[in-house]
Short mmCIF file of C-alpha atoms and ligand atoms in Angstrom, two decimals:
data_model
loop_
_atom_site.label_atom_id
_atom_site.label_comp_id
_atom_site.label_asym_id
_atom_site.label_seq_id
_atom_site.Cartn_x
_atom_site.Cartn_y
_atom_site.Cartn_z
CA MET A 23 18.97 2.35 5.82
CA LYS A 24 18.46 -0.45 7.56
CA LEU A 25 15.60 -3.64 5.90
CA TYR A 26 14.89 -6.85 7.36
CA ASN A 27 15.96 -9.05 4.37
CA THR A 28 14.13 -12.62 4.70
CA MET A 29 16.40 -14.13 2.55
CA SER A 30 19.44 -12.96 5.00
CA ARG A 31 16.95 -12.94 8.50
CA LYS A 32 18.47 -10.16 9.09
CA LYS A 33 18.33 -6.16 9.24
CA GLU A 34 20.59 -5.42 6.76
CA GLU A 35 22.20 -2.31 5.58
CA PHE A 36 20.41 -1.28 2.64
CA VAL A 37 22.85 -0.41 0.08
CA PRO A 38 21.27 -0.12 -3.84
CA LEU A 39 22.29 -1.89 -6.54
CA THR A 40 23.45 2.11 -8.43
CA GLN A 41 23.24 5.15 -6.16
CA GLY A 42 20.89 7.29 -5.28
CA GLU A 43 18.44 4.85 -7.89
CA VAL A 44 16.29 1.98 -6.06
CA LYS A 45 14.33 -0.12 -8.43
CA MET A 46 11.54 -1.84 -6.05
CA TYR A 47 8.54 -4.50 -7.46
CA SER A 48 5.54 -5.69 -5.20
CA CYS A 49 3.52 -7.96 -6.32
CA GLY A 50 -0.49 -7.07 -6.66
CA PRO A 51 -3.50 -8.17 -6.56
CA THR A 52 -5.37 -10.67 -8.52
CA VAL A 53 -7.99 -8.67 -10.19
CA TYR A 54 -11.40 -10.61 -9.22
CA ASN A 55 -13.25 -8.78 -6.38
CA TYR A 56 -12.27 -5.34 -4.57
CA PHE A 57 -9.32 -5.36 -2.89
CA HIS A 58 -9.70 -6.29 1.31
CA ILE A 59 -8.08 -5.05 3.92
CA GLY A 60 -5.30 -7.27 4.06
CA ASN A 61 -4.14 -6.24 1.00
CA ALA A 62 -4.18 -3.14 1.64
CA ARG A 63 -1.49 -3.25 4.19
CA PRO A 64 1.47 -4.73 1.80
CA PHE A 65 0.18 -1.70 -0.70
CA ILE A 66 -0.13 1.11 1.82
CA ILE A 67 3.20 -0.28 3.51
CA PHE A 68 5.46 -0.51 -0.13
CA ASP A 69 4.13 2.61 -1.42
CA ILE A 70 5.76 4.40 1.96
CA LEU A 71 8.69 2.58 1.28
CA ARG A 72 8.49 4.04 -1.83
CA ARG A 73 7.99 7.36 -0.66
CA TYR A 74 11.02 7.62 1.44
CA PHE A 75 13.59 6.02 -0.59
CA GLU A 76 11.92 9.43 -2.80
CA TYR A 77 11.99 11.91 0.29
CA ARG A 78 15.82 10.94 1.13
CA GLY A 79 17.12 11.60 -2.21
CA SER A 80 16.29 8.53 -4.36
CA LYS A 81 15.56 8.11 -7.72
CA VAL A 82 12.64 4.87 -7.93
CA THR A 83 11.30 2.50 -10.81
CA PHE A 84 8.72 0.84 -8.90
CA VAL A 85 6.15 -2.31 -10.71
CA GLN A 86 3.21 -3.57 -9.00
CA ASN A 87 1.83 -5.52 -11.14
CA PHE A 88 -2.22 -7.27 -11.85
CA THR A 89 -2.30 -10.53 -12.33
CA ASP A 90 -5.71 -10.65 -14.60
CA VAL A 91 -5.48 -14.34 -15.51
CA ASP A 92 -6.39 -16.95 -12.89
CA ASP A 93 -9.19 -19.28 -11.76
CA LYS A 94 -10.88 -16.80 -8.91
CA ILE A 95 -11.82 -14.57 -12.37
CA ILE A 96 -12.58 -17.81 -14.68
CA ASN A 97 -14.58 -18.55 -12.14
CA ARG A 98 -16.72 -15.05 -11.69
CA ALA A 99 -16.81 -14.43 -15.27
CA LYS A 100 -18.31 -18.04 -15.46
CA ASN A 101 -20.59 -17.40 -12.98
CA GLU A 102 -21.55 -13.35 -14.14
CA GLY A 103 -21.59 -15.05 -17.64
CA VAL A 104 -19.09 -11.87 -18.68
CA SER A 105 -15.78 -12.44 -20.07
CA GLU A 106 -12.69 -12.24 -18.03
CA LYS A 107 -11.34 -9.27 -19.24
CA GLU A 108 -14.54 -7.57 -18.06
CA ILE A 109 -13.94 -9.36 -14.82
CA SER A 110 -10.42 -7.33 -14.44
CA GLU A 111 -10.96 -4.50 -16.20
CA LYS A 112 -14.01 -3.77 -14.12
CA PHE A 113 -11.26 -4.77 -10.46
CA ILE A 114 -8.57 -2.70 -11.84
CA MET A 115 -10.47 0.66 -12.05
CA GLU A 116 -11.79 -0.52 -8.59
CA TYR A 117 -8.12 -0.90 -7.55
CA PHE A 118 -7.55 2.57 -9.03
CA LYS A 119 -10.39 3.88 -7.20
CA ASP A 120 -9.47 2.54 -3.37
CA ALA A 121 -5.88 3.06 -4.24
CA GLU A 122 -6.17 6.97 -4.66
CA ALA A 123 -8.80 6.96 -1.67
CA LEU A 124 -5.76 5.83 0.48
CA ASN A 125 -3.38 7.65 -1.12
CA ILE A 126 -1.46 5.45 -2.10
CA ARG A 127 0.37 6.13 -5.61
CA LYS A 128 0.14 5.37 -9.17
CA ALA A 129 3.52 2.88 -9.80
CA ASN A 130 5.58 3.74 -12.56
CA TYR A 131 4.31 0.29 -14.04
CA HIS A 132 0.77 -1.74 -13.99
CA PRO A 133 1.67 -4.67 -16.18
CA LYS A 134 -0.58 -7.29 -16.42
CA VAL A 135 -0.24 -10.58 -16.97
CA THR A 136 -2.44 -11.11 -20.17
CA GLU A 137 0.12 -8.49 -21.89
CA HIS A 138 3.12 -10.21 -21.54
CA ILE A 139 2.91 -13.74 -23.01
CA PRO A 140 6.06 -13.27 -25.01
CA GLU A 141 7.91 -12.61 -22.21
CA ILE A 142 6.20 -15.69 -20.13
CA ILE A 143 6.77 -17.60 -23.56
CA ASP A 144 10.73 -16.66 -23.52
CA ILE A 145 11.56 -17.48 -20.01
CA ILE A 146 10.06 -20.96 -20.02
CA LYS A 147 11.79 -21.83 -23.48
CA ARG A 148 14.97 -21.06 -21.75
CA LEU A 149 14.60 -23.43 -18.84
CA GLU A 150 13.24 -25.82 -21.01
CA GLU A 151 16.76 -25.32 -23.00
CA LYS A 152 18.66 -25.87 -20.04
CA GLY A 153 16.73 -28.84 -18.92
CA LEU A 154 15.13 -27.36 -15.34
CA THR A 155 11.53 -28.02 -17.38
CA TYR A 156 9.78 -31.40 -18.08
CA MET A 157 6.05 -32.01 -19.74
CA LEU A 158 3.59 -34.26 -17.56
CA ASP A 159 -0.35 -34.12 -19.49
CA GLY A 160 0.35 -31.55 -22.07
CA ASP A 161 1.39 -28.70 -19.03
CA VAL A 162 5.32 -27.78 -18.88
CA TYR A 163 6.84 -28.16 -15.10
CA TYR A 164 9.29 -26.95 -13.20
CA ASP A 165 12.27 -29.48 -12.15
CA THR A 166 12.93 -27.68 -9.16
CA ALA A 167 15.35 -30.68 -7.64
CA LYS A 168 17.93 -29.38 -10.45
CA PHE A 169 17.96 -25.35 -9.63
CA GLU A 170 20.61 -25.31 -6.58
CA GLY A 171 19.51 -23.56 -3.81
CA TYR A 172 15.76 -24.52 -4.58
CA GLY A 173 14.17 -23.40 -0.80
CA LYS A 174 17.30 -21.09 0.22
CA LEU A 175 14.61 -17.93 1.07
CA GLY A 176 11.52 -20.75 2.77
CA LYS A 177 13.63 -22.95 4.00
CA GLN A 178 11.82 -23.86 6.56
CA ASN A 179 8.28 -23.91 3.90
CA LEU A 180 10.19 -26.52 1.66
CA GLU A 181 10.74 -28.77 4.69
CA ASP A 182 7.71 -29.05 6.31
CA LEU A 183 6.37 -29.38 2.37
CA GLU A 184 8.59 -32.39 2.00
CA ALA A 185 7.38 -33.93 5.39
CA GLY A 186 4.36 -33.54 5.01
CA ALA A 187 4.01 -35.13 1.02
CA ARG A 188 5.47 -38.68 0.97
CA VAL A 189 2.50 -40.41 0.83
CA GLU A 190 0.64 -37.98 -1.64
CA LEU A 191 3.08 -37.07 -5.01
CA ALA A 192 1.20 -36.37 -7.49
CA GLU A 193 1.80 -38.88 -10.41
CA GLY A 194 4.21 -38.04 -12.14
CA LYS A 195 5.22 -34.66 -10.61
CA ARG A 196 9.55 -35.77 -10.01
CA SER A 197 8.98 -33.44 -6.82
CA ILE A 198 5.99 -32.60 -4.30
CA SER A 199 8.10 -28.74 -4.61
CA ASP A 200 7.65 -28.97 -8.32
CA PHE A 201 5.36 -26.07 -9.70
CA VAL A 202 3.89 -25.39 -13.28
CA LEU A 203 4.64 -22.85 -15.66
CA TRP A 204 2.46 -23.59 -18.49
CA LYS A 205 -0.75 -24.87 -18.39
CA LYS A 206 -2.72 -26.66 -20.82
CA GLN A 207 -6.03 -24.96 -22.29
CA LYS A 208 -9.06 -26.22 -20.86
CA PRO A 209 -12.55 -26.43 -21.99
CA GLY A 210 -14.03 -23.19 -21.79
CA GLU A 211 -10.85 -21.40 -20.80
CA PRO A 212 -8.67 -18.79 -21.85
CA ALA A 213 -5.52 -20.07 -24.16
CA TRP A 214 -3.05 -18.26 -26.16
CA LYS A 215 -0.67 -20.40 -29.13
CA SER A 216 2.54 -21.89 -27.34
CA PRO A 217 5.53 -24.13 -28.44
CA TRP A 218 4.09 -26.34 -25.76
CA GLY A 219 0.76 -26.27 -27.33
CA LEU A 220 -2.88 -23.92 -26.65
CA GLY A 221 -2.81 -22.30 -22.11
CA ARG A 222 -1.71 -20.07 -20.32
CA PRO A 223 0.79 -19.38 -17.27
CA GLY A 224 0.91 -20.77 -14.11
CA TRP A 225 1.06 -18.03 -11.84
CA HIS A 226 4.55 -17.46 -10.20
CA ILE A 227 6.29 -16.82 -13.55
CA GLU A 228 4.50 -13.89 -14.58
CA CYS A 229 6.19 -11.93 -11.60
CA SER A 230 9.73 -12.72 -13.18
CA ALA A 231 9.01 -12.19 -16.63
CA MET A 232 7.26 -8.26 -15.53
CA SER A 233 10.34 -7.45 -12.94
CA MET A 234 13.16 -8.56 -15.27
CA LYS A 235 11.07 -6.55 -18.53
CA TYR A 236 10.91 -3.21 -16.55
CA LEU A 237 13.99 -3.27 -13.76
CA GLY A 238 16.19 -5.43 -15.27
CA GLU A 239 17.45 -8.85 -14.74
CA THR A 240 18.59 -7.92 -11.04
CA ILE A 241 16.62 -6.28 -8.99
CA ASP A 242 16.38 -3.87 -5.71
CA ILE A 243 13.56 -5.31 -3.63
CA HIS A 244 11.53 -7.28 -4.41
CA SER A 245 8.23 -7.65 -1.75
CA GLY A 246 5.34 -9.01 -0.66
CA GLY A 247 2.92 -10.19 1.96
CA LEU A 248 4.44 -12.91 4.28
CA ASP A 249 2.54 -15.85 2.64
CA LEU A 250 4.29 -15.06 -0.83
CA ILE A 251 7.57 -16.40 1.06
CA PHE A 252 6.79 -20.29 -0.11
CA PRO A 253 5.99 -20.81 -2.87
CA HIS A 254 5.37 -18.02 -4.73
CA HIS A 255 8.59 -16.17 -4.19
CA GLU A 256 10.84 -19.37 -3.96
CA ASN A 257 9.35 -20.10 -7.32
CA GLU A 258 9.60 -16.48 -8.46
CA ILE A 259 13.55 -16.91 -7.63
CA ALA A 260 14.08 -20.78 -9.57
CA GLN A 261 12.73 -19.09 -12.51
CA SER A 262 14.90 -15.89 -12.60
CA GLU A 263 17.81 -17.49 -11.29
CA GLY A 264 17.42 -20.12 -13.69
CA ALA A 265 16.94 -18.52 -16.70
CA THR A 266 19.71 -15.74 -16.50
CA GLY A 267 22.00 -17.22 -13.86
CA LYS A 268 22.26 -13.84 -12.41
CA GLU A 269 20.51 -12.89 -8.67
CA PHE A 270 16.91 -11.89 -9.19
CA ALA A 271 16.55 -9.55 -6.08
CA ARG A 272 18.62 -8.36 -3.04
CA TYR A 273 16.39 -7.13 -0.29
CA TRP A 274 13.16 -9.43 -0.24
CA LEU A 275 11.32 -7.91 2.03
CA HIS A 276 7.35 -9.72 3.40
CA ASN A 277 4.55 -8.13 5.30
CA GLY A 278 2.98 -9.17 8.25
CA PHE A 279 -1.06 -10.04 8.22
CA LEU A 280 -3.32 -8.18 9.05
CA ASN A 281 -6.45 -10.45 11.37
CA VAL A 282 -9.75 -8.92 12.16
CA ASN A 283 -10.74 -9.08 16.06
CA ASN A 284 -7.82 -11.20 16.05
CA GLU A 285 -8.57 -14.14 14.00
CA LYS A 286 -7.38 -14.52 10.50
CA MET A 287 -9.87 -12.65 7.80
CA SER A 288 -11.73 -15.14 5.93
CA LYS A 289 -15.36 -15.02 4.39
CA SER A 290 -16.60 -18.18 6.20
CA LEU A 291 -15.45 -16.73 9.72
CA GLY A 292 -17.80 -13.92 7.97
CA ASN A 293 -15.01 -10.93 9.40
CA PHE A 294 -14.12 -10.31 5.88
CA PHE A 295 -14.01 -6.66 4.58
CA THR A 296 -13.01 -5.10 1.52
CA VAL A 297 -11.47 -1.42 1.43
CA HIS A 298 -14.89 -0.51 -0.92
CA ASP A 299 -16.80 -1.06 2.51
CA ILE A 300 -14.83 0.42 5.33
CA SER A 301 -14.87 3.33 2.87
CA GLU A 302 -18.53 3.06 3.47
CA HIS A 303 -18.34 3.77 6.94
CA TYR A 304 -15.08 5.54 7.31
CA ASP A 305 -12.87 8.26 5.39
CA LEU A 306 -9.79 5.97 4.45
CA GLU A 307 -7.20 8.13 6.17
CA VAL A 308 -8.42 6.13 9.11
CA LEU A 309 -7.43 2.85 7.64
CA ARG A 310 -4.12 4.30 6.12
CA MET A 311 -3.17 5.70 9.22
CA PHE A 312 -4.47 2.36 11.19
CA MET A 313 -1.75 0.21 9.16
CA LEU A 314 0.98 2.17 10.71
CA SER A 315 0.58 1.87 13.77
CA ALA A 316 2.42 -1.73 13.89
CA HIS A 317 5.20 -2.44 12.60
CA TYR A 318 5.12 -3.35 8.92
CA ARG A 319 6.30 -6.89 9.96
CA SER A 320 4.52 -7.56 12.76
CA PRO A 321 0.46 -9.07 13.02
CA ILE A 322 -1.99 -6.56 13.04
CA ASN A 323 -5.21 -6.38 14.33
CA PHE A 324 -8.29 -5.14 12.92
CA SER A 325 -11.10 -3.75 15.08
CA ASP A 326 -13.80 -1.16 15.03
CA GLU A 327 -12.55 0.16 18.11
CA LEU A 328 -9.12 0.79 17.21
CA LEU A 329 -10.29 2.78 14.20
CA ASP A 330 -12.47 4.54 16.25
CA GLN A 331 -9.04 5.41 18.18
CA THR A 332 -7.14 5.89 14.70
CA LYS A 333 -10.00 8.32 14.03
CA ASN A 334 -9.27 10.49 16.71
CA ALA A 335 -5.66 10.70 16.15
CA LEU A 336 -6.06 11.76 13.08
CA GLU A 337 -8.33 14.54 13.85
CA ARG A 338 -5.71 15.51 16.23
CA LEU A 339 -3.21 16.22 13.25
CA TYR A 340 -5.95 17.88 11.22
CA ASN A 341 -6.67 19.58 14.01
CA ALA A 342 -2.92 21.07 14.57
CA LYS A 343 -2.84 21.32 10.76
CA ASN A 344 -5.71 23.30 10.18
CA ASN A 345 -4.90 25.65 14.02
CA LEU A 346 -1.47 26.32 12.31
CA GLN A 347 -3.11 27.44 9.48
CA TYR A 348 -5.85 30.00 11.10
CA LEU A 349 -2.36 31.13 12.99
CA MET A 350 -0.80 31.54 9.68
CA ASP A 351 -3.43 34.59 8.43
CA LYS A 352 -3.13 35.96 12.97
CA THR A 353 0.20 35.87 13.18
CA ALA A 354 2.69 39.19 12.01
CA GLU A 355 5.56 38.79 10.13
CA LYS A 356 8.45 39.12 13.22
CA ASP A 357 11.54 37.41 13.74
CA ALA A 358 10.95 34.37 15.54
CA ALA A 359 11.41 35.31 19.60
CA PRO A 360 14.25 33.24 21.27
CA GLU A 361 12.01 30.96 22.71
CA GLU A 362 10.40 30.49 19.59
CA GLN A 363 14.17 29.94 17.97
CA LYS A 364 13.86 26.93 20.58
CA LEU A 365 10.71 25.50 19.14
CA ILE A 366 12.76 25.80 15.30
CA THR A 367 15.62 23.88 16.85
CA ARG A 368 13.47 20.91 17.99
CA LEU A 369 11.65 20.72 15.16
CA GLY A 370 14.69 19.27 13.66
CA GLU A 371 14.65 16.97 16.54
CA TYR A 372 11.98 15.56 15.74
CA LYS A 373 12.83 14.96 12.37
CA ASN A 374 15.49 13.52 12.80
CA LYS A 375 14.07 11.55 15.32
CA PHE A 376 11.47 10.64 12.19
CA ILE A 377 14.34 9.44 10.28
CA GLU A 378 15.87 7.41 12.46
CA ALA A 379 12.85 5.54 13.07
CA MET A 380 12.66 4.69 9.42
CA ASP A 381 15.39 4.45 9.16
CA ASP A 382 14.86 1.13 11.37
CA ASP A 383 13.64 -1.70 8.80
CA LEU A 384 10.47 1.26 8.11
CA ASN A 385 9.24 1.52 11.27
CA THR A 386 6.26 3.65 10.91
CA ALA A 387 5.25 3.51 14.48
CA ASP A 388 8.02 5.68 16.16
CA ALA A 389 7.80 7.31 12.86
CA LEU A 390 4.37 8.70 13.96
CA ALA A 391 5.20 9.47 17.52
CA ALA A 392 7.84 11.43 16.57
CA ILE A 393 4.82 13.62 14.73
CA PHE A 394 2.92 13.46 16.91
CA ASP A 395 5.59 15.18 19.76
CA LEU A 396 5.70 17.35 17.12
CA VAL A 397 1.95 18.61 17.53
CA ARG A 398 1.75 17.91 20.77
CA ASP A 399 5.02 20.53 21.63
CA VAL A 400 3.94 23.10 18.17
CA ASN A 401 0.06 23.02 20.05
CA GLY A 402 1.48 24.51 23.58
CA ALA A 403 4.17 26.56 22.01
CA LEU A 404 2.15 28.83 19.36
CA ASN A 405 -0.58 31.14 19.57
CA GLU A 406 -2.00 34.32 17.64
CA GLU A 407 0.83 36.52 19.16
CA SER A 408 3.59 34.54 17.90
CA SER A 409 5.65 34.76 15.21
CA LYS A 410 4.71 34.00 11.13
CA THR A 411 7.71 32.90 11.20
CA ALA A 412 7.77 30.20 13.47
CA VAL A 413 3.99 28.97 12.73
CA LYS A 414 5.56 29.03 8.68
CA ALA A 415 8.13 26.56 10.40
CA SER A 416 6.49 24.45 12.08
CA LEU A 417 3.55 23.81 9.50
CA ASP A 418 6.03 23.02 7.29
CA MET A 419 7.50 20.20 9.19
CA LEU A 420 4.52 18.80 10.17
CA MET A 421 3.13 18.84 6.04
CA GLU A 422 6.51 17.33 5.36
CA LEU A 423 6.76 14.47 7.96
CA SER A 424 3.24 13.30 7.27
CA GLY A 425 3.81 14.06 3.59
CA VAL A 426 6.42 10.99 3.57
CA LEU A 427 3.92 8.80 5.32
CA GLY A 428 0.61 10.04 2.99
CA LEU A 429 -1.11 11.80 5.12
CA LEU A 430 -2.96 14.85 5.66
CA TYR A 431 -4.24 14.45 2.21
CA LYS A 432 -7.71 15.66 2.28
CA LYS A 433 -7.87 18.99 0.33
CA GLU A 434 -9.04 21.57 2.07
CA GLU A 435 -11.70 22.61 0.01
CA SER A 436 -13.84 19.27 0.97
CA LEU A 437 -14.42 20.97 4.02
CA ASP A 438 -14.60 24.29 2.86
CA ALA A 439 -17.90 23.19 0.21
CA GLU A 440 -18.97 21.39 3.32
CA ILE A 441 -19.34 24.25 5.14
CA GLU A 442 -20.93 26.72 2.36
CA ALA A 443 -23.99 23.72 1.66
CA LEU A 444 -24.71 24.76 5.74
CA ILE A 445 -24.23 28.55 5.06
CA GLU A 446 -26.91 27.92 2.08
CA GLN A 447 -28.93 25.93 4.20
CA ARG A 448 -28.65 28.00 7.07
CA GLN A 449 -29.33 31.28 4.73
CA GLN A 450 -32.35 29.29 3.27
CA ALA A 451 -34.08 28.68 6.59
CA ARG A 452 -33.91 32.18 7.45
CA LYS A 453 -35.34 32.89 3.90
CA ASP A 454 -38.18 30.53 5.28
CA LYS A 455 -38.33 32.38 8.41
CA ASN A 456 -37.41 28.60 9.98
CA TRP A 457 -35.02 30.37 12.94
CA ALA A 458 -34.99 26.96 15.15
CA LEU A 459 -33.40 25.48 11.89
CA ALA A 460 -31.08 28.68 11.08
CA ASP A 461 -29.88 29.03 14.90
CA LYS A 462 -29.16 24.73 14.83
CA ILE A 463 -27.01 24.79 11.80
CA ARG A 464 -25.09 28.21 13.25
CA ASP A 465 -24.77 26.50 16.31
CA ASP A 466 -23.67 23.08 14.69
CA LEU A 467 -20.67 24.78 12.72
CA LYS A 468 -19.90 26.21 16.32
CA ALA A 469 -19.33 22.88 17.51
CA GLN A 470 -17.54 22.58 14.54
CA GLY A 471 -14.86 25.49 15.31
CA ILE A 472 -16.64 27.13 12.42
CA ILE A 473 -17.52 31.18 13.68
CA LEU A 474 -20.32 32.85 11.39
CA GLU A 475 -19.96 36.63 11.00
CA ASP A 476 -22.86 38.28 8.48
CA THR A 477 -21.34 41.61 7.26
CA PRO A 478 -23.00 43.28 3.79
CA GLN A 479 -20.94 41.19 1.62
CA GLY A 480 -22.95 37.89 2.45
CA VAL A 481 -22.00 35.35 5.52
CA LYS A 482 -18.86 34.83 5.86
CA TRP A 483 -16.76 32.38 8.27
CA LYS A 484 -13.58 31.47 9.99
CA LYS A 485 -12.58 28.94 11.91
CA ALA A 486 -12.48 29.61 16.52
P1 AMP B 5 -3.21 -11.33 -3.54
O1 AMP B 5 -4.82 -10.74 -4.34
O2 AMP B 5 -4.03 -12.68 -2.54
O3 AMP B 5 -2.16 -12.61 -3.82
O4 AMP B 5 -2.69 -10.43 -2.55
C1 AMP B 5 -1.89 -9.50 -2.87
C2 AMP B 5 -1.28 -8.97 -1.32
O5 AMP B 5 -1.95 -8.83 -0.25
C3 AMP B 5 -0.12 -10.04 -1.70
O6 AMP B 5 0.89 -9.57 -1.02
C4 AMP B 5 -0.18 -10.71 -0.01
O7 AMP B 5 0.43 -11.62 0.63
C5 AMP B 5 -1.18 -9.85 0.99
N1 AMP B 5 -2.50 -10.14 1.50
C6 AMP B 5 -3.27 -11.04 2.11
N2 AMP B 5 -4.28 -11.09 2.40
C7 AMP B 5 -3.41 -10.47 3.80
C8 AMP B 5 -3.58 -10.21 4.85
N3 AMP B 5 -4.63 -11.02 5.64
N4 AMP B 5 -2.93 -9.21 5.78
C9 AMP B 5 -1.84 -8.69 5.23
N5 AMP B 5 -1.30 -9.13 3.45
C10 AMP B 5 -1.83 -9.47 2.67
ZN1 ZN B 6 4.81 -12.03 -7.46
#
């Protein structure tokens, strides 16, 4: 498989440190709010990367952290008159709810900063021993000029920063790119004991500590959004490699940004949506599928129109699945006819096309196109006269490939429950002699492809 490595600015063949095992770390959310549709992009994309590695037979260990101490959390806690912990715990819970609705699997570990203070202090001490830090007004700073290779990930950003910085270097700071490892406590802020007094970690150090704790000093893949290349990931490298002298991560993957109606999403522009907001208007599987429609490194533009198009496309997949399930009940057990044998061969070709796309730096758009090719072919080729063998092979392949992308996960029961509820309403309408309503419910169901049959055992339904 080839993956684009931000470190080399090239697509590279992916070779894990240990054959058959992949160790991945992805920067997770700061839990002061519901996560927004931009955040949803890396969460979905790297969930798919993990699923794909597993599909190809690797054992994956995946870590995604929660930043649960941060200015934004502290401010929200103050405004609401509650503790920081109440805010972070609430939004961690909401993260899991929204992630589940998006079919984002739980990582193997979801570590929190507040539970890793000793590990964080330990790294800072090691950096201090190596002379890579200095104190400034009670804060501990990283002396970036002393780390050879500082800027190797975000070269351009560093140069831009330095070019703009000549004038505004804060007093006492040695270089513009120096960053804080440990912040002295300010009144009213949460703080922990440390060799440098009461305080809390700077933002970047947490990912170095948690990645190394759960995955070891060198990992295979470190990922996040494009905005994290510099300074966040640059600083993670300086901290981890500064402390260990070993390469921190071998492949750096970054997703492009999600824009709304071709503008940067921001609260001030009024185009800011959380996943929670979208869930009030759309099934979140539509949002998941939408994220796959562009290559993960390209920008993706979000609009209602595009989401509606995606909704229709997703319905096509569900219709195909439902139709194949219906044919599983209707078709006879018999050998596949020669034409059907050819169809079964073509199923293998769609799978190859799917794998080829995914192997090419996770090209989910082309992988999805392979699934739609399969659906079109199968829809035309199979009917009630077909063999169950051909129907089953088609359904299995559709579910196999969709499953790698985490699609077609809606439970059949929810549809069943809706239909059952409508049938019950119709029965009540008939009892009430409200024939108009009873007929309307029957016609509405018919429009959805559901046929009602009155049998001695009660009302049964089937798909047309
Ligand atoms: P945050 O909670 O802001 O640290 O972000 C969590 C993840 O979402 C990080 O990987 C960010 O790079 C990513 N991210 C934030 N905004 C966007 C956006 N508009 N489009 C894509 N990714 C984003
Ligand atoms: Zn991080």
